[in-house]
mmCIF file of C-alpha atoms and ligand atoms in Angstrom:
data_model
loop_
_atom_site.group_PDB
_atom_site.id
_atom_site.type_symbol
_atom_site.label_atom_id
_atom_site.label_comp_id
_atom_site.label_asym_id
_atom_site.label_seq_id
_atom_site.Cartn_x
_atom_site.Cartn_y
_atom_site.Cartn_z
ATOM 1 C CA MET A 1 0.000 0.000 0.000
ATOM 2 C CA ASN A 2 2.084 2.877 -1.256
ATOM 3 C CA ASP A 3 -0.577 5.463 -0.831
ATOM 4 C CA PRO A 4 0.868 8.685 0.668
ATOM 5 C CA VAL A 5 -2.362 9.395 2.599
ATOM 6 C CA PHE A 6 -2.199 5.925 4.089
ATOM 7 C CA GLU A 7 1.427 6.515 5.107
ATOM 8 C CA VAL A 8 0.465 9.706 6.967
ATOM 9 C CA VAL A 9 -2.528 8.151 8.724
ATOM 10 C CA HIS A 10 -0.522 5.055 9.556
ATOM 11 C CA SER A 11 2.431 6.925 11.043
ATOM 12 C CA THR A 12 0.147 9.359 12.930
ATOM 13 C CA LEU A 13 -1.700 6.499 14.614
ATOM 14 C CA CYS A 14 1.527 4.608 15.327
ATOM 15 C CA ASP A 15 2.931 7.758 16.940
ATOM 16 C CA MET A 16 -0.178 7.862 19.126
ATOM 17 C CA GLY A 17 0.744 4.430 20.435
ATOM 18 C CA PHE A 18 -1.431 2.154 18.321
ATOM 19 C CA ASP A 19 0.123 -1.097 17.225
ATOM 20 C CA SER A 20 1.436 -0.873 13.657
ATOM 21 C CA LYS A 21 -0.091 -4.192 12.518
ATOM 22 C CA ARG A 22 -3.407 -3.231 14.005
ATOM 23 C CA VAL A 23 -3.443 0.125 12.228
ATOM 24 C CA HIS A 24 -2.505 -1.608 8.996
ATOM 25 C CA HIS A 25 -5.336 -4.066 9.456
ATOM 26 C CA ALA A 26 -7.828 -1.271 10.245
ATOM 27 C CA CYS A 27 -6.819 0.775 7.185
ATOM 28 C CA ARG A 28 -7.177 -2.252 4.962
ATOM 29 C CA THR A 29 -10.405 -3.749 6.267
ATOM 30 C CA SER A 30 -12.446 -1.006 7.895
ATOM 31 C CA GLY A 31 -13.769 0.510 4.685
ATOM 32 C CA GLN A 32 -13.337 3.879 6.375
ATOM 33 C CA THR A 33 -12.012 6.868 4.538
ATOM 34 C CA MET A 34 -8.340 7.481 5.234
ATOM 35 C CA ASP A 35 -9.084 9.738 8.137
ATOM 36 C CA VAL A 36 -7.238 9.454 11.457
ATOM 37 C CA GLU A 37 -10.340 9.871 13.587
ATOM 38 C CA ALA A 38 -12.473 7.490 11.562
ATOM 39 C CA ILE A 39 -9.809 4.774 11.639
ATOM 40 C CA MET A 40 -9.198 5.300 15.334
ATOM 41 C CA TYR A 41 -12.901 5.150 16.080
ATOM 42 C CA TRP A 42 -13.174 1.953 14.051
ATOM 43 C CA MET A 43 -10.344 0.404 16.041
ATOM 44 C CA PHE A 44 -12.105 1.202 19.291
ATOM 45 C CA GLU A 45 -15.233 -0.459 17.940
ATOM 46 C CA ASN A 46 -13.539 -3.539 16.550
ATOM 47 C CA GLU A 47 -11.270 -5.847 18.408
ATOM 48 C CA TYR A 48 -8.065 -6.788 16.686
ATOM 49 C CA ASP A 49 -7.007 -10.370 16.573
ATOM 50 C CA GLU A 50 -3.678 -11.183 14.953
ATOM 51 C CA SER A 51 -5.096 -14.403 13.584
ATOM 52 C CA MET A 52 -7.188 -12.174 11.264
ATOM 53 C CA ASP A 53 -3.905 -11.420 9.507
ATOM 54 C CA PRO A 54 -2.466 -12.162 7.039
ATOM 55 C CA SER A 55 -5.642 -13.087 5.255
ATOM 56 C CA PRO A 56 -6.605 -9.861 3.577
ATOM 57 C CA SER A 57 -10.062 -10.720 2.381
ATOM 58 C CA PRO A 58 -11.593 -7.328 3.020
ATOM 59 C CA PRO A 59 -13.954 -4.927 1.440
ATOM 60 C CA SER A 60 -17.363 -6.317 2.367
ATOM 61 C CA SER A 61 -16.640 -3.923 5.174
ATOM 62 C CA PRO A 62 -18.144 -4.132 8.647
ATOM 63 C CA SER A 63 -19.287 -0.556 9.065
ATOM 64 C CA PRO A 64 -19.946 0.922 12.500
ATOM 65 C CA GLU A 65 -23.216 2.345 11.180
ATOM 66 C CA LYS A 66 -24.557 -1.180 10.876
ATOM 67 C CA GLU A 67 -24.268 -1.527 14.602
ATOM 68 C CA GLY A 68 -27.859 -0.764 15.493
ATOM 69 C CA GLU A 69 -29.798 -2.433 18.277
ATOM 70 C CA GLY A 70 -28.506 -5.980 18.419
ATOM 71 C CA GLY A 71 -26.920 -5.557 14.997
ATOM 72 C CA GLY A 72 -23.275 -5.166 13.975
ATOM 73 C CA GLU A 73 -21.127 -6.156 16.861
ATOM 74 C CA GLY A 74 -23.788 -8.404 18.375
ATOM 75 C CA GLY A 75 -23.976 -10.427 15.170
ATOM 76 C CA ARG A 76 -20.246 -10.569 14.890
ATOM 77 C CA GLU A 77 -19.947 -11.671 18.488
ATOM 78 C CA ALA A 78 -22.555 -14.327 18.019
ATOM 79 C CA ALA A 79 -20.708 -15.603 14.974
ATOM 80 C CA GLU A 80 -17.468 -15.729 16.895
ATOM 81 C CA GLY A 81 -19.054 -17.480 19.816
ATOM 82 C CA GLU A 82 -19.388 -17.049 23.555
ATOM 83 C CA LYS A 83 -15.681 -16.478 24.022
ATOM 84 C CA ARG A 84 -16.037 -12.987 22.544
ATOM 85 C CA LYS A 85 -19.248 -12.100 24.287
ATOM 86 C CA VAL A 86 -17.843 -12.238 27.782
ATOM 87 C CA ARG A 87 -15.429 -9.428 26.982
ATOM 88 C CA ARG A 88 -18.075 -6.940 25.953
ATOM 89 C CA VAL A 89 -17.856 -4.833 29.106
ATOM 90 C CA PRO A 90 -14.221 -3.708 28.714
ATOM 91 C CA ILE A 91 -14.829 -3.057 25.024
ATOM 92 C CA ARG A 92 -17.889 -0.921 25.779
ATOM 93 C CA LEU A 93 -16.031 0.911 28.507
ATOM 94 C CA ARG A 94 -13.120 1.627 26.197
ATOM 95 C CA LYS A 95 -15.506 2.772 23.504
ATOM 96 C CA LEU A 96 -17.265 5.110 25.914
ATOM 97 C CA PHE A 97 -13.959 6.746 26.799
ATOM 98 C CA ALA A 98 -13.025 6.960 23.115
ATOM 99 C CA GLU A 99 -16.332 8.680 22.379
ATOM 100 C CA MET A 100 -15.852 11.150 25.212
ATOM 101 C CA GLN A 101 -12.402 11.921 23.872
ATOM 102 C CA LEU A 102 -13.128 12.012 20.155
ATOM 103 C CA LEU A 103 -16.697 13.003 19.450
ATOM 104 C CA ASP A 104 -17.533 16.644 19.007
ATOM 105 C CA GLN A 105 -20.552 16.639 21.303
ATOM 106 C CA SER A 106 -21.157 17.644 24.895
ATOM 107 C CA ALA A 107 -22.563 14.312 26.072
ATOM 108 C CA VAL A 108 -22.330 10.654 25.127
ATOM 109 C CA SER A 109 -24.809 7.878 25.764
ATOM 110 C CA THR A 110 -23.953 5.211 28.331
ATOM 111 C CA SER A 111 -26.760 2.903 27.241
ATOM 112 C CA LYS A 112 -24.500 0.462 25.351
ATOM 113 C CA LEU A 113 -22.286 0.135 28.404
ATOM 114 C CA THR A 114 -25.152 -0.443 30.814
ATOM 115 C CA GLU A 115 -26.663 -2.927 28.353
ATOM 116 C CA SER A 116 -23.344 -4.773 28.248
ATOM 117 C CA PHE A 117 -23.534 -5.565 31.940
ATOM 118 C CA GLY A 118 -27.124 -6.541 31.903
ATOM 119 C CA TRP A 119 -29.257 -3.463 32.525
ATOM 120 C CA LYS A 120 -32.192 -3.260 30.178
ATOM 121 C CA PRO A 121 -33.793 -0.046 28.863
ATOM 122 C CA ASN A 122 -36.775 -0.682 31.191
ATOM 123 C CA ASP A 123 -34.464 -0.437 34.198
ATOM 124 C CA VAL A 124 -34.227 3.286 33.515
ATOM 125 C CA ARG A 125 -37.295 3.745 35.701
ATOM 126 C CA ILE A 126 -35.663 1.981 38.629
ATOM 127 C CA GLN A 127 -33.641 4.363 40.718
ATOM 128 C CA GLN A 128 -30.084 3.104 41.076
ATOM 129 C CA ASP A 129 -27.594 4.961 43.166
ATOM 130 C CA ILE A 130 -23.986 5.447 42.204
ATOM 131 C CA THR A 131 -22.819 2.855 44.746
ATOM 132 C CA GLU A 132 -24.970 0.231 43.082
ATOM 133 C CA LEU A 133 -23.813 1.241 39.590
ATOM 134 C CA ASN A 134 -20.184 1.124 40.677
ATOM 135 C CA ARG A 135 -20.571 -2.344 42.204
ATOM 136 C CA VAL A 136 -22.442 -3.750 39.218
ATOM 137 C CA LEU A 137 -19.891 -2.278 36.830
ATOM 138 C CA CYS A 138 -16.856 -3.573 38.753
ATOM 139 C CA ASP A 139 -18.465 -6.979 39.143
ATOM 140 C CA ALA A 140 -19.237 -7.169 35.410
ATOM 141 C CA LEU A 141 -15.743 -6.002 34.551
ATOM 142 C CA SER A 142 -14.241 -8.530 36.922
ATOM 143 C CA ARG A 143 -16.260 -11.381 35.398
ATOM 144 C CA SER A 144 -15.431 -10.290 31.881
ATOM 145 C CA LEU A 145 -11.706 -10.560 32.650
ATOM 146 C CA VAL A 146 -11.896 -14.183 33.810
ATOM 147 C CA GLY A 147 -9.605 -16.322 31.683
ATOM 148 C CA THR A 148 -7.545 -13.369 30.451
ATOM 149 C CA SER A 149 -4.138 -12.206 31.684
ATOM 150 C CA LEU A 150 -5.943 -9.489 33.642
ATOM 151 C CA GLU A 151 -8.042 -11.873 35.738
ATOM 152 C CA GLY A 152 -8.188 -10.628 39.330
ATOM 153 C CA LEU A 153 -7.131 -7.114 38.372
ATOM 154 C CA ILE A 154 -10.240 -5.423 39.757
ATOM 155 C CA THR A 155 -9.844 -7.073 43.153
ATOM 156 C CA THR A 156 -6.130 -6.242 43.257
ATOM 157 C CA LEU A 157 -6.821 -2.599 42.489
ATOM 158 C CA LEU A 158 -9.906 -2.011 44.586
ATOM 159 C CA SER A 159 -9.959 -4.289 47.605
ATOM 160 C CA GLY A 160 -8.759 -3.256 51.026
ATOM 161 C CA LEU A 161 -9.372 -4.236 54.638
ATOM 162 C CA ILE A 162 -11.474 -2.573 57.312
ATOM 163 C CA VAL A 163 -11.271 -3.700 60.902
ATOM 164 C CA ASN A 164 -14.223 -3.488 63.296
ATOM 165 C CA LYS A 165 -13.307 -3.424 67.007
ATOM 166 C CA ILE A 166 -15.355 -3.724 70.172
ATOM 167 C CA GLN A 167 -13.845 -3.009 73.582
ATOM 168 C CA CYS A 168 -15.551 -4.222 76.715
ATOM 169 C CA HIS A 169 -15.622 -1.536 79.422
ATOM 170 C CA ARG A 170 -15.417 -4.076 82.224
ATOM 171 C CA CYS A 171 -12.488 -6.318 81.239
ATOM 172 C CA LYS A 172 -11.006 -3.886 78.631
ATOM 173 C CA LYS A 173 -10.579 -6.749 76.195
ATOM 174 C CA VAL A 174 -10.770 -5.771 72.502
ATOM 175 C CA ARG A 175 -12.387 -8.083 69.983
ATOM 176 C CA GLU A 176 -11.951 -7.496 66.275
ATOM 177 C CA ARG A 177 -13.387 -8.550 62.935
ATOM 178 C CA GLU A 178 -11.831 -7.941 59.533
ATOM 179 C CA GLU A 179 -13.926 -6.988 56.541
ATOM 180 C CA VAL A 180 -12.871 -6.882 52.899
ATOM 181 C CA PHE A 181 -14.192 -3.881 50.963
ATOM 182 C CA GLU A 182 -14.019 -2.643 47.385
ATOM 183 C CA ASP A 183 -15.668 0.695 48.077
ATOM 184 C CA ILE A 184 -16.696 2.636 51.139
ATOM 185 C CA VAL A 185 -19.879 4.606 51.615
ATOM 186 C CA LEU A 186 -19.548 7.856 53.543
ATOM 187 C CA ALA A 187 -22.277 10.028 55.021
ATOM 188 C CA VAL A 188 -22.851 13.472 53.552
ATOM 189 C CA LYS A 189 -25.525 14.603 56.000
ATOM 190 C CA GLY A 190 -24.187 16.937 58.675
ATOM 191 C CA HIS A 191 -20.762 17.380 57.075
ATOM 192 C CA ASP A 192 -19.200 20.259 55.188
ATOM 193 C CA SER A 193 -16.160 18.380 53.877
ATOM 194 C CA LEU A 194 -14.897 14.884 53.148
ATOM 195 C CA PHE A 195 -12.839 15.034 56.351
ATOM 196 C CA GLY A 196 -16.051 15.230 58.362
ATOM 197 C CA SER A 197 -17.444 12.210 56.519
ATOM 198 C CA PHE A 198 -14.279 10.199 57.204
ATOM 199 C CA GLY A 199 -14.424 11.384 60.825
ATOM 200 C CA GLU A 200 -17.889 9.900 61.164
ATOM 201 C CA PHE A 201 -16.717 6.685 59.498
ATOM 202 C CA ILE A 202 -14.124 6.036 62.233
ATOM 203 C CA SER A 203 -16.117 7.577 65.101
ATOM 204 C CA LYS A 204 -16.763 5.454 68.148
ATOM 205 C CA GLU A 205 -20.130 4.293 69.313
ATOM 206 C CA LYS A 206 -20.914 3.538 72.943
ATOM 207 C CA MET A 207 -22.993 0.402 73.324
ATOM 208 C CA LYS A 208 -24.941 0.784 76.576
ATOM 209 C CA GLY A 209 -28.344 -0.102 78.010
ATOM 210 C CA ASP A 210 -30.424 -1.977 75.434
ATOM 211 C CA ASN A 211 -27.512 -1.913 73.005
ATOM 212 C CA ARG A 212 -25.159 -3.823 75.275
ATOM 213 C CA VAL A 213 -23.453 -6.798 73.664
ATOM 214 C CA SER A 214 -22.103 -10.019 75.145
ATOM 215 C CA CYS A 215 -18.474 -10.212 76.177
ATOM 216 C CA GLU A 216 -17.094 -13.766 76.008
ATOM 217 C CA ASN A 217 -14.450 -12.900 78.563
ATOM 218 C CA CYS A 218 -16.906 -11.552 81.151
ATOM 219 C CA ASN A 219 -19.538 -14.082 80.073
ATOM 220 C CA ASP A 220 -22.111 -11.325 80.389
ATOM 221 C CA LYS A 221 -23.687 -8.442 78.495
ATOM 222 C CA THR A 222 -21.510 -5.432 79.224
ATOM 223 C CA ASP A 223 -21.100 -1.811 78.169
ATOM 224 C CA SER A 224 -18.650 -1.476 75.312
ATOM 225 C CA THR A 225 -17.270 0.890 72.683
ATOM 226 C CA ARG A 226 -17.320 0.048 68.980
ATOM 227 C CA TRP A 227 -15.345 1.673 66.173
ATOM 228 C CA MET A 228 -13.764 0.885 62.846
ATOM 229 C CA SER A 229 -10.701 1.903 60.865
ATOM 230 C CA PHE A 230 -8.705 0.947 57.794
ATOM 231 C CA ARG A 231 -6.234 -1.899 58.193
ATOM 232 C CA ARG A 232 -5.071 -1.953 54.588
ATOM 233 C CA LEU A 233 -5.846 0.480 51.785
ATOM 234 C CA PRO A 234 -6.230 -0.573 48.150
ATOM 235 C CA PRO A 235 -4.183 1.083 45.352
ATOM 236 C CA ILE A 236 -7.428 2.788 44.299
ATOM 237 C CA LEU A 237 -9.798 3.807 47.064
ATOM 238 C CA THR A 238 -13.386 4.174 45.871
ATOM 239 C CA VAL A 239 -15.472 6.515 47.992
ATOM 240 C CA CYS A 240 -19.223 6.661 47.433
ATOM 241 C CA LEU A 241 -21.206 9.468 49.016
ATOM 242 C CA ARG A 242 -24.494 8.636 50.682
ATOM 243 C CA ARG A 243 -26.642 11.445 49.328
ATOM 244 C CA PHE A 244 -29.972 9.784 49.932
ATOM 245 C CA ASP A 245 -31.895 10.589 53.049
ATOM 246 C CA TYR A 246 -35.409 9.928 54.249
ATOM 247 C CA ASP A 247 -37.746 12.818 54.903
ATOM 248 C CA TRP A 248 -39.999 11.507 57.704
ATOM 249 C CA GLN A 249 -42.398 14.455 57.459
ATOM 250 C CA ARG A 250 -43.045 14.066 53.752
ATOM 251 C CA GLN A 251 -42.559 10.290 53.931
ATOM 252 C CA ARG A 252 -40.231 10.019 50.979
ATOM 253 C CA ARG A 253 -36.614 9.693 49.975
ATOM 254 C CA THR A 254 -34.773 12.924 49.344
ATOM 255 C CA LYS A 255 -31.411 13.692 47.851
ATOM 256 C CA LEU A 256 -28.902 15.866 49.678
ATOM 257 C CA GLN A 257 -27.596 18.483 47.265
ATOM 258 C CA THR A 258 -25.057 19.970 49.676
ATOM 259 C CA ARG A 259 -21.569 20.603 48.431
ATOM 260 C CA LEU A 260 -18.914 18.330 49.883
ATOM 261 C CA PRO A 261 -15.433 19.637 49.083
ATOM 262 C CA PHE A 262 -12.544 17.206 49.012
ATOM 263 C CA PRO A 263 -8.793 17.739 48.748
ATOM 264 C CA THR A 264 -6.834 16.720 45.646
ATOM 265 C CA ILE A 265 -4.353 14.942 47.913
ATOM 266 C CA LEU A 266 -5.956 12.990 50.716
ATOM 267 C CA ASP A 267 -3.900 11.983 53.739
ATOM 268 C CA MET A 268 -5.433 8.731 54.956
ATOM 269 C CA GLU A 269 -3.193 8.275 57.984
ATOM 270 C CA PRO A 270 -5.716 9.664 60.518
ATOM 271 C CA TYR A 271 -8.124 6.904 59.501
ATOM 272 C CA MET A 272 -5.683 3.984 59.661
ATOM 273 C CA GLU A 273 -5.895 1.381 62.426
ATOM 274 C CA SER A 274 -2.782 2.324 64.443
ATOM 275 C CA PHE A 275 -3.637 6.033 64.420
ATOM 276 C CA VAL A 276 -7.282 5.503 65.345
ATOM 277 C CA ASP A 277 -6.418 3.018 68.122
ATOM 278 C CA ASN A 278 -3.978 5.540 69.634
ATOM 279 C CA ILE A 279 -6.688 8.187 69.639
ATOM 280 C CA ARG A 280 -9.095 5.745 71.297
ATOM 281 C CA GLU A 281 -6.514 5.044 74.029
ATOM 282 C CA GLU A 282 -5.982 8.757 74.623
ATOM 283 C CA GLU A 283 -9.730 9.338 74.741
ATOM 284 C CA ASP A 284 -10.107 6.498 77.250
ATOM 285 C CA PHE A 285 -7.336 8.020 79.356
ATOM 286 C CA HIS A 286 -9.011 11.450 79.348
ATOM 287 C CA GLU A 287 -12.407 9.946 80.060
ATOM 288 C CA GLU A 288 -10.907 8.050 83.000
ATOM 289 C CA ILE A 289 -9.415 11.290 84.425
ATOM 290 C CA GLU A 290 -12.690 13.124 83.810
ATOM 291 C CA ARG A 291 -14.588 10.376 85.639
ATOM 292 C CA GLU A 292 -12.205 10.483 88.624
ATOM 293 C CA ARG A 293 -12.556 14.284 88.745
ATOM 294 C CA GLU A 294 -16.350 14.009 88.735
ATOM 295 C CA GLU A 295 -16.199 11.440 91.536
ATOM 296 C CA GLU A 296 -13.921 13.701 93.590
ATOM 297 C CA LYS A 297 -16.287 16.652 93.073
ATOM 298 C CA GLU A 298 -19.229 14.482 94.100
ATOM 299 C CA ASP A 299 -17.358 13.383 97.267
ATOM 300 C CA GLU A 300 -16.506 17.014 98.091
ATOM 301 C CA ARG A 301 -20.123 18.033 97.615
ATOM 302 C CA LYS A 302 -21.336 15.266 99.948
ATOM 303 C CA GLU A 303 -18.588 16.232 102.436
ATOM 304 C CA GLY A 304 -19.818 19.876 102.347
ATOM 305 C CA GLN A 305 -23.441 18.837 102.969
ATOM 306 C CA ARG A 306 -22.543 17.077 106.196
HETATM 307 ZN ZN1 LIG B 401 -15.498 -8.100 79.158
#
């Protein structure tokens, strides 16, 4: 192919990081005009398999326009069997990003992506929150990578460990339970920054009265303090904001529209296990002193009454 236009398109795309063979294949078989954007778009739409080369039996070209509802790619996938189908999610995701980057329009549709992980057009009436969408998407992505060299990638990138601790006030023993997470949900209500939301996440809760829990050591229901913190952070920490609230007066769900600023660099140390446990110890120490002081005052008051 000694076409000068082809040479320019080919070298431009190779300079952008596309594989030379793949570009060659796309130029030959796509049926697109020799236009950088059109060829690039076609490559995002069509997976490249080296086994397709070198058997240049092109021009009954698969055009992206054919890809209507259940058309184009669906038919191709069906023809190439189940093995292809399971990788639809990463392809759709990649295509969505390509569209956002390349198309000259202010918004792009996500319907093909949501369809690829199983949401049907009817589901549009069902209210899904961002936490749910994120979990469904990651789960679909994770499943679609099974059997590829990237299997387990999602878990490696997103999963971390939270530790829940309960300290008995009587015997001071601390019990703990680890929990694997791939995202955390933080409260928005009552906070004016992400720090406040994280503060609530690690805040302690006193379990007294009806809320008392059993202590194995004391063999009894005792007062205790419960809190949680991060034991291990993932390379990518996903934070979902709980913006839904329930309006008891109007008896319906409402959405909190308050602004929640967050820093571009987030120091997570104050929320890690060792840091939080130290704070708890200090708080216990101060509470102990406060209690002794109160008792002394009470004694003095009784003394004075006599
Ligand atoms: Zn105890």
